[in-house]
XYZ file of C-alpha atoms in Angstrom:
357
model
C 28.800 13.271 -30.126
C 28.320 16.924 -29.056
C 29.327 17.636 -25.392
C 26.860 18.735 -23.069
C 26.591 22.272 -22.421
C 27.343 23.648 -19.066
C 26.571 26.247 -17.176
C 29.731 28.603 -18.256
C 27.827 27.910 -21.978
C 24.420 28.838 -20.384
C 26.101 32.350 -18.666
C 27.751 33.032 -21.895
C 24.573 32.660 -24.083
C 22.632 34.657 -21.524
C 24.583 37.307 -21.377
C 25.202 37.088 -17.063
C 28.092 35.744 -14.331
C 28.510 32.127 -13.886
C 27.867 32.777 -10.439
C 24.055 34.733 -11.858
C 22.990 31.185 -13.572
C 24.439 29.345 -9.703
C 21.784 31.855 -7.980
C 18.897 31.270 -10.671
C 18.901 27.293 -10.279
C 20.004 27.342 -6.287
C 18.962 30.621 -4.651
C 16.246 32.159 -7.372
C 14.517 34.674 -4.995
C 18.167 36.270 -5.336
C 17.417 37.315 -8.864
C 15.172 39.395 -10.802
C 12.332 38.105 -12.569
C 14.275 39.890 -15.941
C 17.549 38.207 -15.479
C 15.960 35.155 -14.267
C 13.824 34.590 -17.373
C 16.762 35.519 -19.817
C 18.742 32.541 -17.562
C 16.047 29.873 -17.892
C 15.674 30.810 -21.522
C 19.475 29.894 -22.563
C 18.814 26.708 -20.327
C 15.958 25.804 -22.468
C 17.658 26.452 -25.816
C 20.837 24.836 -25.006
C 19.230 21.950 -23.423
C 21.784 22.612 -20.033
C 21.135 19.979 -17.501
C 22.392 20.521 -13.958
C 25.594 18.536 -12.487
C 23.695 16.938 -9.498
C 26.667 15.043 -8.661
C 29.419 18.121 -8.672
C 26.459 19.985 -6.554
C 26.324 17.126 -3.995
C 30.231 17.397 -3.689
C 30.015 20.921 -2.867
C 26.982 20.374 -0.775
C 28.770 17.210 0.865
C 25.385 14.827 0.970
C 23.517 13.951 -1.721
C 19.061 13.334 -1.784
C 19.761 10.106 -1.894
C 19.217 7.779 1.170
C 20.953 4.491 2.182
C 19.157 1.602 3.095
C 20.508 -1.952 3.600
C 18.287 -5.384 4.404
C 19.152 -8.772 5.321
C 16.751 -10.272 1.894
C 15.675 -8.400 -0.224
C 14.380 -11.891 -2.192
C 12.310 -11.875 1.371
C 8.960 -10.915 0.595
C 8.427 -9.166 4.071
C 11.783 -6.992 3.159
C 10.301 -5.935 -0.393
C 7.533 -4.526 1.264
C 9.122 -2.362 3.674
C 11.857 -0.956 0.778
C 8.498 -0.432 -1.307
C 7.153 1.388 1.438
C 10.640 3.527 2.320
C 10.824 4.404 -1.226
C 7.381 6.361 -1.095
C 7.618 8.082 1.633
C 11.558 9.405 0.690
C 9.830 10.194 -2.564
C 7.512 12.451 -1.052
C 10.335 14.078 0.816
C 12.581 14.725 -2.995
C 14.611 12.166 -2.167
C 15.395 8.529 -3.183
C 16.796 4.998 -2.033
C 19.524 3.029 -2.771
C 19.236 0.234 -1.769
C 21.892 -2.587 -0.453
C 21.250 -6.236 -0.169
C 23.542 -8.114 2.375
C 22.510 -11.310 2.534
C 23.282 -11.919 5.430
C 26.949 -10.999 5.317
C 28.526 -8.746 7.669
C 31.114 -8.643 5.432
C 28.787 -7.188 2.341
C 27.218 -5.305 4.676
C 30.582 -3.488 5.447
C 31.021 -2.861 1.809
C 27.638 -1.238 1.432
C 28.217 0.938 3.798
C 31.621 1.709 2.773
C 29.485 2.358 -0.335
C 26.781 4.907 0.745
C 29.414 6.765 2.769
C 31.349 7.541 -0.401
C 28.051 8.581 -2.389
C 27.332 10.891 0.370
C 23.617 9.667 1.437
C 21.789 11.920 3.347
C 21.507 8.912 6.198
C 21.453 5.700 6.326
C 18.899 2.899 7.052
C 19.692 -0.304 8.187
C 18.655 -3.925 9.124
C 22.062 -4.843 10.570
C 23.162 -8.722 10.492
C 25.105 -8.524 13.823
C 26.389 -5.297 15.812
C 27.533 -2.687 14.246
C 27.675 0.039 16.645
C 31.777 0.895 15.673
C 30.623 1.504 11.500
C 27.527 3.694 13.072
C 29.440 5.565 15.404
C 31.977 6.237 12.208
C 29.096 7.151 10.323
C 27.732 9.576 12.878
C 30.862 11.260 13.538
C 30.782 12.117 9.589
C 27.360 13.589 9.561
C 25.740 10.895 8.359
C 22.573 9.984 11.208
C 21.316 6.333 11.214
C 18.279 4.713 11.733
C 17.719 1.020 12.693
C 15.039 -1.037 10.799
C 13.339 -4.083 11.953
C 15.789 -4.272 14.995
C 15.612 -2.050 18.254
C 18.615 0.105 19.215
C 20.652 -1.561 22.259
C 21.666 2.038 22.973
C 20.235 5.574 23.198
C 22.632 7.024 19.884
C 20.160 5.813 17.307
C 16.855 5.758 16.488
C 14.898 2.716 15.452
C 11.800 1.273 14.465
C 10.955 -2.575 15.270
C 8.261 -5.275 15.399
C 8.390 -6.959 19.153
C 9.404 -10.050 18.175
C 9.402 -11.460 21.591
C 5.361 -11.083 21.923
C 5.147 -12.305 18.250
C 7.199 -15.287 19.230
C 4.676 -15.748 22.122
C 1.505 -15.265 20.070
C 2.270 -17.461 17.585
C 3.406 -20.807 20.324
C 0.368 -19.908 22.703
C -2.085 -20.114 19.638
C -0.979 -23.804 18.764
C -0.902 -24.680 22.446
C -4.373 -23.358 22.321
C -5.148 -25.609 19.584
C -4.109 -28.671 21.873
C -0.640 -28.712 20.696
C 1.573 -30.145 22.854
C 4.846 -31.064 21.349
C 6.045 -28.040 19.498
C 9.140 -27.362 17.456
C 10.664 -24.083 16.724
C 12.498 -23.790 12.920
C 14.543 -20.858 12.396
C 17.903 -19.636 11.037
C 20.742 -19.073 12.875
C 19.955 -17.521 16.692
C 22.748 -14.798 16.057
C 20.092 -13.482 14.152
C 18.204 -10.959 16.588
C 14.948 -11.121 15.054
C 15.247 -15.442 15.477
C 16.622 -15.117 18.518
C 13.542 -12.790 20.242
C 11.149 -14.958 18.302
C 12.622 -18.192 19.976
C 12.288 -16.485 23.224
C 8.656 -15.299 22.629
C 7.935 -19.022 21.890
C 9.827 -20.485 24.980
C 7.734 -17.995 27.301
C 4.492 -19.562 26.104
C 5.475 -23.287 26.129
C 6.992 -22.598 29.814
C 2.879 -21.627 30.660
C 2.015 -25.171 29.642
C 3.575 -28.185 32.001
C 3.327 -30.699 29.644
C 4.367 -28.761 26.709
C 7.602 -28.707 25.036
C 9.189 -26.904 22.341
C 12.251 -28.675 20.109
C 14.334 -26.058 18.327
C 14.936 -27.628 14.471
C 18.104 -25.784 12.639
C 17.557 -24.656 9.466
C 20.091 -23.949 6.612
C 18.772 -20.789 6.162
C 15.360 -18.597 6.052
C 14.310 -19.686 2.557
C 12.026 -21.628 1.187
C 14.571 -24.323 0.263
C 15.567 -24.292 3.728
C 12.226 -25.219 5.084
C 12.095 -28.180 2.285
C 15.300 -29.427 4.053
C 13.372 -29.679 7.690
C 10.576 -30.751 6.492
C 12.066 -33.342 4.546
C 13.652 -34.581 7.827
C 10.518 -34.511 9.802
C 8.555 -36.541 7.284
C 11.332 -39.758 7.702
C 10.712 -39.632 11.414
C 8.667 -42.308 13.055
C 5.062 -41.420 14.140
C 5.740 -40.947 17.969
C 8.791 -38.737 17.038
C 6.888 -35.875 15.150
C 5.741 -32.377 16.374
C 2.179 -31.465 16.352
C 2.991 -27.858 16.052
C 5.315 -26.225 14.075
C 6.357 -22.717 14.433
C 8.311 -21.107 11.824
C 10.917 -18.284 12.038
C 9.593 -16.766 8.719
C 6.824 -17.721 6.106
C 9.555 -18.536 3.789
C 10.835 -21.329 5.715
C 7.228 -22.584 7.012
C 6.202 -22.433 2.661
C 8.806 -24.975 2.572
C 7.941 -27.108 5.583
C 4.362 -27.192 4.288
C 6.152 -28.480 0.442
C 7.785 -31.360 2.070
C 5.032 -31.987 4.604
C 1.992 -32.297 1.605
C 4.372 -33.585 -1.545
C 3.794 -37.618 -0.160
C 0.526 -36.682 1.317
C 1.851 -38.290 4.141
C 1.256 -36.089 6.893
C -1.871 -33.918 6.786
C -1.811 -30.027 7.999
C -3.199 -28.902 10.479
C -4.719 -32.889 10.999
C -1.302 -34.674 12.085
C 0.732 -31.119 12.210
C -0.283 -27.568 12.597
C 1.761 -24.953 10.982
C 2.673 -21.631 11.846
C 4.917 -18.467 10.119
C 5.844 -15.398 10.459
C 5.205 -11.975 8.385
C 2.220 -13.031 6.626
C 3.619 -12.245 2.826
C 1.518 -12.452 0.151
C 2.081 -15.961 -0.766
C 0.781 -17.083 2.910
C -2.466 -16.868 1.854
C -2.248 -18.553 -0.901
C -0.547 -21.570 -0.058
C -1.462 -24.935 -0.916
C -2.722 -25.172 2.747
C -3.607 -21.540 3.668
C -0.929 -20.466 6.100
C -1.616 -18.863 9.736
C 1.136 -16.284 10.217
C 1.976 -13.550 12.454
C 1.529 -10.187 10.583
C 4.283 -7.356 11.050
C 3.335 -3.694 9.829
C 5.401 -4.006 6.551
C 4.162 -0.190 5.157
C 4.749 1.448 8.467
C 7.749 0.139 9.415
C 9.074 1.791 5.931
C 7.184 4.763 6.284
C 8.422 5.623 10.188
C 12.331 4.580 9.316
C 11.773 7.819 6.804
C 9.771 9.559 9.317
C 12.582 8.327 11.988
C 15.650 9.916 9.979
C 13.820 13.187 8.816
C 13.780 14.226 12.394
C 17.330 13.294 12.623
C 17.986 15.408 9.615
C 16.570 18.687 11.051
C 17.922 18.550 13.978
C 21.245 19.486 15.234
C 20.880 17.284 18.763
C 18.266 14.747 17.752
C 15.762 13.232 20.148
C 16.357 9.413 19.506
C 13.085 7.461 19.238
C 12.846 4.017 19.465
C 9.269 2.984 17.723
C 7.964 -0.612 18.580
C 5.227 -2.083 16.454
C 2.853 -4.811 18.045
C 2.317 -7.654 15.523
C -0.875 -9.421 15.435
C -1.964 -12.973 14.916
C -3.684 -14.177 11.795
C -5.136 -17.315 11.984
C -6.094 -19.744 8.474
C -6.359 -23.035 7.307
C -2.796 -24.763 8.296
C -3.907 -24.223 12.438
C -7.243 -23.931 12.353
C -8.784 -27.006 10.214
C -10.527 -27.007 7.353
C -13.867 -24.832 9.234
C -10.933 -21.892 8.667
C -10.806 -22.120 5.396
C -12.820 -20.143 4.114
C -12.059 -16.775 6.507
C -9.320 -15.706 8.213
C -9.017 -14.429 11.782
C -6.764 -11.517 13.961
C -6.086 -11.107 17.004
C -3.243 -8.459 18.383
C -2.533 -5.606 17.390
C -0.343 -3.316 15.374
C -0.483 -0.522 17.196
C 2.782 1.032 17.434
C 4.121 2.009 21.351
C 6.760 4.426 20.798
C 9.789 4.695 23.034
C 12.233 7.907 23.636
C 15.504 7.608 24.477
C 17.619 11.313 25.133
């Protein structure tokens, strides 16, 4: 096989400095239109294809962009990469895109990764706190945005769902119902997301005197996971079950709902009213249509673009923290079979947006 030809070959055939062909394909307006032509030409017929990777080592960042989520088999994080990757391509750049699963220790490596591929920034839903990697990070050049999480400090930017008045929505909305004896499923509480949902939920019940609110564990924030609660909830007596059900996710409340329906047992919203969180695609589809609480997927991928741009033209940022509202959407698994047919809202997404110096 032929080598490639480079862009010594390309000088050569034109006739011009190595340094001539560096100015046509990085600084044209320093050429003439003559020289420039006779440069493209021997490009053409030599079929010369620029080194992007020996440029970005000179350059010391690449056009690529970092970005690291929690699940990226998550529905709800799918459509905010989706998102991220159309707005970075209307900016000429692209994202790679990390996967920790939940493992700070993954999530080191990625960014280990993306520091050594010189991203232009990095994006990132962290697991736990990572301030000490994103100071490291900073200190290299490399600015940092938080996704889906708000920053605990005034160093970063970040854009966020307030998962607190989510939490709160969705436990006052099956206390509305006449729920009285709720139960909270959700992953581990380390999780901030969980954690501000719990709280949100806990706010509401504490409204209501003779409400309560049992916190189930959950193996995970899959749909498997859910199958493993609900499984345990469907071998508990009558007078022991929840009649509300609030579900960190819509992964976990999908499962719930499987082992809830598969004996036909226990009818939803009848014996047990169901409720997730993210309102994925597959919510509304479900067996039993599933009331959710709908985060801005598309924006939150947009603004974390939107979020590091300004960080990337300035020299001392402004740090914004953006806060989405989510909003309520109510179907079939609260709201009884007269919701069937329609769904209803109620919240908002309207972002507030936060500065921090």
């Amino acid at each position: 096989m032929s080598r490639s030809a480079s862009i010594k070959d390309v000088a050569n055939h034109a006739r011009v400095a190595v340094g001539t062909v560096s100015n046509v394909l990085n600084y044209p307006d320093r050429v003439s239109q003559r020289t420039k032509d006779r440069v493209l030409q021997a490009i053409d017929e030599l079929g010369f294809v620029r080194n992007d990777a020996a440029r970005q080592l000179r350059a010391g960042h690449s056009r690529t962009i970092g970005l690291i989520v929690l699940d990226v088999g998550n529905p709800f994080f799918t459509s905010v990469v989706r998102a991220a990757e159309d707005a970075a391509a209307l900016q000429g750049s692209a994202v790679l895109l990390g996967d920790s699963g939940h493992d700070a220790g993954r999530e080191s490596n990625y960014i280990d990764l993306f520091q050594e591929q010189r991203v232009q920034g990095l994006l990132i839903s962290p697991v736990g706190d990572v301030t000490e990697r994103l100071d490291q990070l900073r200190e290299r050049g490399v600015p940092t945005v938080l996704v889906d999480r708000l920053a605990d400090e005034a160093k970063y930017s970040s854009v966020s769902v307030d998962d607190d008045a989510g939490g709160y929505l969705a436990a006052r909305h099956l206390l509305d119902t006449g729920r009285r004896r709720l139960a909270f499923v959700g992953g581990p509480t380390s999780i901030r997301q969980v954690e501000d949902r719990l709280q949100g939920a806990q706010r509401a019940v504490a409204e209501v005197p003779d409400a309560s609110l049992e916190i189930l564990d959950s193996a995970g924030q899959t749909v498997l996971a859910g199958r493993g609660v609900g499984d345990q909830l469907v071998r508990r007596a009558a007078g022991e079950l929840p009649d509300g059900v609030f579900c960190a996710n819509d992964l976990l409340a999908l499962g719930v709902m499987q082992s809830l329906t598969m004996l036909h047992t226990l009818r939803i919203p009848e014996d047990i009213a169901l409720i997730g969180y993210d309102d994925i695609d597959f919510a509304v589809s479900a067996v039993v249509p599933l009331s959710s609480i709908r985060q801005p997927t598309e924006a939150l991928g947009r603004t974390a673009i939107e979020l590091l741009a300004e960080e990337l033209d300035s020299d001392k940022p402004r740090h914004r923290a953006v806060i989405f509202t989510p909003e309520l959407v109510v179907r079939q698994s609260t709201a009884g079979p007269e919701g069937s047919s329609a769904e209803t809202r109620s919240g908002s997404s309207e972002e507030a947006a936060a500065t921090a110096g």
